[in-house]
């Protein structure tokens, strides 16, 4: 694909400023265009970072107390009887030491804060991408690549299409039905998009290999009116997107997670 959406259109899409018709067209394009999808994710990341950057960061009480104690000690040294040259040197060296300590502590605190913000931005982008894939599947009206409610049909269909395997549960929670599946790409990774109905609601559960073992075991977020819940088991990550009741989505996630034990 050589034609791409204008930057202004992608920005308006990310901010929810397009009309319903324009939004549907943009979603269809982004679903097929890797370049525009990547740009859209960058826009969401930037918007999230800007939204949080104005928050004031306060030093922990213990760190502030240590700094105040260090400065107080240097003031005592500065006021002690000394010669003019010695007093000047001790005062200057004391303030240099205090400034160095402050710089180290602030640097450490900012590193921790940036890591936290980066993690939040990453999860927000992951939730947005998964939600958009789910919305695209609902909006397209096209049948899934494999249309079946039989786990013995759906699971073998992925052989050779994904670099990993997964299990489907023998039974699903009440009023939950497997509708089919697609091959998708989530966070740059190949994934299985399992499509379910939960009563009158629809759900997508993305199964992908874990990218980072240091991630929290549970991620919960919301995007475009959908709840996104991620669970991890072994070397797999299960990401569910639905507008169904949270306890019913979690029941489906738990059934899928428990089915992986026998892999």
mmCIF file of N, CA, C and O in Angstrom, residues 162-219:
data_model
loop_
_atom_site.group_PDB
_atom_site.id
_atom_site.type_symbol
_atom_site.label_atom_id
_atom_site.label_comp_id
_atom_site.label_asym_id
_atom_site.label_seq_id
_atom_site.Cartn_x
_atom_site.Cartn_y
_atom_site.Cartn_z
ATOM 1 N N UNK A 162 1.598 -19.639 13.360
ATOM 2 C CA UNK A 162 2.134 -18.949 14.529
ATOM 3 C C UNK A 162 3.385 -19.676 15.017
ATOM 4 O O UNK A 162 3.475 -20.903 14.904
ATOM 5 N N UNK A 163 4.350 -18.945 15.598
ATOM 6 C CA UNK A 163 5.577 -19.587 16.087
ATOM 7 C C UNK A 163 5.427 -20.174 17.487
ATOM 8 O O UNK A 163 6.409 -20.395 18.179
ATOM 9 N N UNK A 164 4.193 -20.423 17.905
ATOM 10 C CA UNK A 164 3.946 -20.993 19.234
ATOM 11 C C UNK A 164 2.624 -21.757 19.168
ATOM 12 O O UNK A 164 1.869 -21.659 18.187
ATOM 13 N N UNK A 165 2.338 -22.509 20.187
ATOM 14 C CA UNK A 165 1.076 -23.247 20.262
ATOM 15 C C UNK A 165 0.350 -22.857 21.548
ATOM 16 O O UNK A 165 0.942 -22.344 22.490
ATOM 17 N N UNK A 166 -0.936 -23.120 21.569
ATOM 18 C CA UNK A 166 -1.739 -22.832 22.754
ATOM 19 C C UNK A 166 -2.895 -23.810 22.795
ATOM 20 O O UNK A 166 -3.214 -24.481 21.797
ATOM 21 N N UNK A 167 -3.524 -23.897 23.946
ATOM 22 C CA UNK A 167 -4.669 -24.783 24.123
ATOM 23 C C UNK A 167 -5.959 -23.983 24.221
ATOM 24 O O UNK A 167 -5.950 -22.811 24.630
ATOM 25 N N UNK A 168 -7.064 -24.612 23.864
ATOM 26 C CA UNK A 168 -8.394 -24.063 24.101
ATOM 27 C C UNK A 168 -9.071 -24.915 25.172
ATOM 28 O O UNK A 168 -8.882 -26.144 25.206
ATOM 29 N N UNK A 169 -9.839 -24.318 26.061
ATOM 30 C CA UNK A 169 -10.443 -25.089 27.156
ATOM 31 C C UNK A 169 -11.490 -26.081 26.658
ATOM 32 O O UNK A 169 -12.133 -25.872 25.625
ATOM 33 N N UNK A 170 -11.651 -27.161 27.420
ATOM 34 C CA UNK A 170 -12.667 -28.164 27.080
ATOM 35 C C UNK A 170 -14.066 -27.569 27.159
ATOM 36 O O UNK A 170 -14.949 -27.927 26.377
ATOM 37 N N UNK A 171 -14.267 -26.697 28.134
ATOM 38 C CA UNK A 171 -15.580 -26.068 28.294
ATOM 39 C C UNK A 171 -15.400 -24.597 28.603
ATOM 40 O O UNK A 171 -14.386 -24.193 29.183
ATOM 41 N N UNK A 172 -16.374 -23.788 28.222
ATOM 42 C CA UNK A 172 -16.339 -22.348 28.431
ATOM 43 C C UNK A 172 -17.369 -21.959 29.479
ATOM 44 O O UNK A 172 -18.307 -22.718 29.759
ATOM 45 N N UNK A 173 -17.223 -20.754 30.065
ATOM 46 C CA UNK A 173 -18.231 -20.295 31.033
ATOM 47 C C UNK A 173 -19.622 -20.239 30.419
ATOM 48 O O UNK A 173 -19.789 -20.218 29.193
ATOM 49 N N UNK A 174 -20.622 -20.214 31.268
ATOM 50 C CA UNK A 174 -22.013 -20.219 30.811
ATOM 51 C C UNK A 174 -22.283 -19.063 29.854
ATOM 52 O O UNK A 174 -21.820 -17.939 30.063
ATOM 53 N N UNK A 175 -23.036 -19.350 28.795
ATOM 54 C CA UNK A 175 -23.456 -18.361 27.799
ATOM 55 C C UNK A 175 -22.269 -17.742 27.065
ATOM 56 O O UNK A 175 -22.357 -16.627 26.565
ATOM 57 N N UNK A 176 -21.162 -18.480 26.994
ATOM 58 C CA UNK A 176 -19.979 -18.026 26.246
ATOM 59 C C UNK A 176 -19.703 -19.036 25.142
ATOM 60 O O UNK A 176 -19.699 -20.249 25.380
ATOM 61 N N UNK A 177 -19.456 -18.535 23.939
ATOM 62 C CA UNK A 177 -19.306 -19.424 22.786
ATOM 63 C C UNK A 177 -18.151 -18.955 21.912
ATOM 64 O O UNK A 177 -17.990 -17.756 21.665
ATOM 65 N N UNK A 178 -17.338 -19.896 21.451
ATOM 66 C CA UNK A 178 -16.281 -19.610 20.491
ATOM 67 C C UNK A 178 -16.908 -19.437 19.115
ATOM 68 O O UNK A 178 -17.683 -20.286 18.663
ATOM 69 N N UNK A 179 -16.599 -18.330 18.436
ATOM 70 C CA UNK A 179 -17.182 -18.038 17.129
ATOM 71 C C UNK A 179 -16.206 -18.268 15.969
ATOM 72 O O UNK A 179 -16.616 -18.450 14.840
ATOM 73 N N UNK A 180 -14.901 -18.209 16.241
ATOM 74 C CA UNK A 180 -13.904 -18.359 15.190
ATOM 75 C C UNK A 180 -12.611 -17.690 15.595
ATOM 76 O O UNK A 180 -12.402 -17.365 16.768
ATOM 77 N N UNK A 181 -11.726 -17.481 14.617
ATOM 78 C CA UNK A 181 -10.415 -16.919 14.952
ATOM 79 C C UNK A 181 -9.764 -16.315 13.713
ATOM 80 O O UNK A 181 -10.101 -16.656 12.575
ATOM 81 N N UNK A 182 -8.812 -15.420 13.971
ATOM 82 C CA UNK A 182 -7.990 -14.794 12.933
ATOM 83 C C UNK A 182 -6.527 -14.831 13.356
ATOM 84 O O UNK A 182 -6.213 -14.953 14.544
ATOM 85 N N UNK A 183 -5.646 -14.680 12.395
ATOM 86 C CA UNK A 183 -4.244 -14.384 12.687
ATOM 87 C C UNK A 183 -4.110 -12.870 12.727
ATOM 88 O O UNK A 183 -4.594 -12.170 11.839
ATOM 89 N N UNK A 184 -3.489 -12.343 13.762
ATOM 90 C CA UNK A 184 -3.342 -10.895 13.920
ATOM 91 C C UNK A 184 -1.916 -10.577 14.323
ATOM 92 O O UNK A 184 -1.095 -11.480 14.580
ATOM 93 N N UNK A 185 -1.603 -9.287 14.369
ATOM 94 C CA UNK A 185 -0.310 -8.822 14.863
ATOM 95 C C UNK A 185 -0.571 -7.805 15.956
ATOM 96 O O UNK A 185 -1.244 -6.797 15.731
ATOM 97 N N UNK A 186 -0.068 -8.090 17.151
ATOM 98 C CA UNK A 186 -0.279 -7.248 18.322
ATOM 99 C C UNK A 186 1.067 -6.862 18.908
ATOM 100 O O UNK A 186 1.876 -7.727 19.238
ATOM 101 N N UNK A 187 1.302 -5.565 18.986
ATOM 102 C CA UNK A 187 2.558 -5.071 19.547
ATOM 103 C C UNK A 187 3.753 -5.597 18.743
ATOM 104 O O UNK A 187 4.808 -5.891 19.290
ATOM 105 N N UNK A 188 3.555 -5.755 17.423
ATOM 106 C CA UNK A 188 4.617 -6.248 16.559
ATOM 107 C C UNK A 188 4.829 -7.737 16.625
ATOM 108 O O UNK A 188 5.762 -8.266 16.014
ATOM 109 N N UNK A 189 3.963 -8.451 17.334
ATOM 110 C CA UNK A 189 4.109 -9.899 17.491
ATOM 111 C C UNK A 189 2.943 -10.619 16.826
ATOM 112 O O UNK A 189 1.808 -10.169 16.912
ATOM 113 N N UNK A 190 3.197 -11.758 16.172
ATOM 114 C CA UNK A 190 2.076 -12.545 15.640
ATOM 115 C C UNK A 190 1.234 -13.071 16.788
ATOM 116 O O UNK A 190 1.755 -13.468 17.837
ATOM 117 N N UNK A 191 -0.080 -13.057 16.604
ATOM 118 C CA UNK A 191 -0.988 -13.462 17.679
ATOM 119 C C UNK A 191 -2.205 -14.153 17.083
ATOM 120 O O UNK A 191 -2.572 -13.950 15.924
ATOM 121 N N UNK A 192 -2.832 -14.967 17.912
ATOM 122 C CA UNK A 192 -4.119 -15.548 17.563
ATOM 123 C C UNK A 192 -5.203 -14.640 18.124
ATOM 124 O O UNK A 192 -5.167 -14.277 19.298
ATOM 125 N N UNK A 193 -6.151 -14.248 17.285
ATOM 126 C CA UNK A 193 -7.302 -13.475 17.741
ATOM 127 C C UNK A 193 -8.490 -14.421 17.812
ATOM 128 O O UNK A 193 -9.087 -14.781 16.804
ATOM 129 N N UNK A 194 -8.822 -14.842 19.026
ATOM 130 C CA UNK A 194 -9.946 -15.746 19.242
ATOM 131 C C UNK A 194 -11.206 -14.912 19.458
ATOM 132 O O UNK A 194 -11.214 -14.002 20.286
ATOM 133 N N UNK A 195 -12.246 -15.211 18.711
ATOM 134 C CA UNK A 195 -13.481 -14.428 18.755
ATOM 135 C C UNK A 195 -14.544 -15.204 19.525
ATOM 136 O O UNK A 195 -14.822 -16.363 19.218
ATOM 137 N N UNK A 196 -15.128 -14.542 20.519
ATOM 138 C CA UNK A 196 -16.135 -15.171 21.367
ATOM 139 C C UNK A 196 -17.384 -14.296 21.429
ATOM 140 O O UNK A 196 -17.329 -13.076 21.205
ATOM 141 N N UNK A 197 -18.500 -14.930 21.744
ATOM 142 C CA UNK A 197 -19.699 -14.202 22.135
ATOM 143 C C UNK A 197 -19.939 -14.506 23.605
ATOM 144 O O UNK A 197 -19.835 -15.656 24.042
ATOM 145 N N UNK A 198 -20.233 -13.450 24.366
ATOM 146 C CA UNK A 198 -20.565 -13.582 25.789
ATOM 147 C C UNK A 198 -21.972 -13.006 25.946
ATOM 148 O O UNK A 198 -22.149 -11.792 26.071
ATOM 149 N N UNK A 199 -22.972 -13.874 25.891
ATOM 150 C CA UNK A 199 -24.338 -13.374 25.830
ATOM 151 C C UNK A 199 -24.523 -12.595 24.538
ATOM 152 O O UNK A 199 -24.269 -13.096 23.447
ATOM 153 N N UNK A 200 -24.941 -11.332 24.656
ATOM 154 C CA UNK A 200 -25.111 -10.479 23.483
ATOM 155 C C UNK A 200 -23.864 -9.669 23.169
ATOM 156 O O UNK A 200 -23.872 -8.865 22.226
ATOM 157 N N UNK A 201 -22.832 -9.850 23.941
ATOM 158 C CA UNK A 201 -21.597 -9.095 23.748
ATOM 159 C C UNK A 201 -20.586 -9.931 22.970
ATOM 160 O O UNK A 201 -20.654 -11.155 22.935
ATOM 161 N N UNK A 202 -19.653 -9.226 22.360
ATOM 162 C CA UNK A 202 -18.570 -9.882 21.631
ATOM 163 C C UNK A 202 -17.254 -9.644 22.364
ATOM 164 O O UNK A 202 -17.069 -8.622 23.042
ATOM 165 N N UNK A 203 -16.339 -10.563 22.205
ATOM 166 C CA UNK A 203 -15.032 -10.453 22.857
ATOM 167 C C UNK A 203 -13.952 -10.989 21.935
ATOM 168 O O UNK A 203 -14.176 -11.949 21.195
ATOM 169 N N UNK A 204 -12.793 -10.347 21.981
ATOM 170 C CA UNK A 204 -11.596 -10.855 21.315
ATOM 171 C C UNK A 204 -10.570 -11.183 22.387
ATOM 172 O O UNK A 204 -10.336 -10.377 23.293
ATOM 173 N N UNK A 205 -9.983 -12.347 22.291
ATOM 174 C CA UNK A 205 -8.881 -12.706 23.181
ATOM 175 C C UNK A 205 -7.659 -12.947 22.306
ATOM 176 O O UNK A 205 -7.654 -13.858 21.468
ATOM 177 N N UNK A 206 -6.643 -12.127 22.494
ATOM 178 C CA UNK A 206 -5.410 -12.247 21.724
ATOM 179 C C UNK A 206 -4.430 -13.110 22.514
ATOM 180 O O UNK A 206 -4.172 -12.861 23.702
ATOM 181 N N UNK A 207 -3.884 -14.110 21.850
ATOM 182 C CA UNK A 207 -2.890 -14.993 22.467
ATOM 183 C C UNK A 207 -1.570 -14.759 21.749
ATOM 184 O O UNK A 207 -1.473 -14.928 20.527
ATOM 185 N N UNK A 208 -0.559 -14.314 22.499
ATOM 186 C CA UNK A 208 0.749 -14.013 21.911
ATOM 187 C C UNK A 208 1.841 -14.449 22.879
ATOM 188 O O UNK A 208 1.576 -14.702 24.062
ATOM 189 N N UNK A 209 3.049 -14.555 22.349
ATOM 190 C CA UNK A 209 4.182 -14.859 23.212
ATOM 191 C C UNK A 209 4.522 -13.652 24.064
ATOM 192 O O UNK A 209 4.454 -12.507 23.607
ATOM 193 N N UNK A 210 4.886 -13.891 25.307
ATOM 194 C CA UNK A 210 5.286 -12.804 26.188
ATOM 195 C C UNK A 210 6.548 -12.154 25.651
ATOM 196 O O UNK A 210 7.508 -12.821 25.281
ATOM 197 N N UNK A 211 6.529 -10.818 25.617
ATOM 198 C CA UNK A 211 7.697 -10.091 25.114
ATOM 199 C C UNK A 211 8.681 -9.774 26.228
ATOM 200 O O UNK A 211 9.884 -9.745 26.025
ATOM 201 N N UNK A 212 8.148 -9.528 27.437
ATOM 202 C CA UNK A 212 8.992 -9.063 28.533
ATOM 203 C C UNK A 212 8.576 -9.786 29.802
ATOM 204 O O UNK A 212 7.458 -9.607 30.282
ATOM 205 N N UNK A 213 9.495 -10.599 30.333
ATOM 206 C CA UNK A 213 9.180 -11.368 31.534
ATOM 207 C C UNK A 213 9.006 -10.486 32.759
ATOM 208 O O UNK A 213 8.468 -10.913 33.777
ATOM 209 N N UNK A 214 9.452 -9.216 32.695
ATOM 210 C CA UNK A 214 9.355 -8.328 33.853
ATOM 211 C C UNK A 214 8.012 -7.619 33.932
ATOM 212 O O UNK A 214 7.753 -6.889 34.880
ATOM 213 N N UNK A 215 7.142 -7.802 32.947
ATOM 214 C CA UNK A 215 5.841 -7.150 32.990
ATOM 215 C C UNK A 215 5.014 -7.670 34.154
ATOM 216 O O UNK A 215 5.149 -8.821 34.556
ATOM 217 N N UNK A 216 4.111 -6.826 34.691
ATOM 218 C CA UNK A 216 3.185 -7.319 35.708
ATOM 219 C C UNK A 216 2.334 -8.459 35.141
ATOM 220 O O UNK A 216 2.112 -8.529 33.936
ATOM 221 N N UNK A 217 1.848 -9.311 36.018
ATOM 222 C CA UNK A 217 1.080 -10.461 35.553
ATOM 223 C C UNK A 217 -0.328 -10.075 35.129
ATOM 224 O O UNK A 217 -0.993 -10.822 34.439
ATOM 225 N N UNK A 218 -0.828 -8.927 35.552
ATOM 226 C CA UNK A 218 -2.166 -8.496 35.191
ATOM 227 C C UNK A 218 -2.130 -7.048 34.751
ATOM 228 O O UNK A 218 -1.538 -6.207 35.418
ATOM 229 N N UNK A 219 -2.741 -6.754 33.610
ATOM 230 C CA UNK A 219 -2.848 -5.390 33.101
ATOM 231 C C UNK A 219 -4.325 -5.120 32.841
ATOM 232 O O UNK A 219 -5.001 -5.909 32.186
#
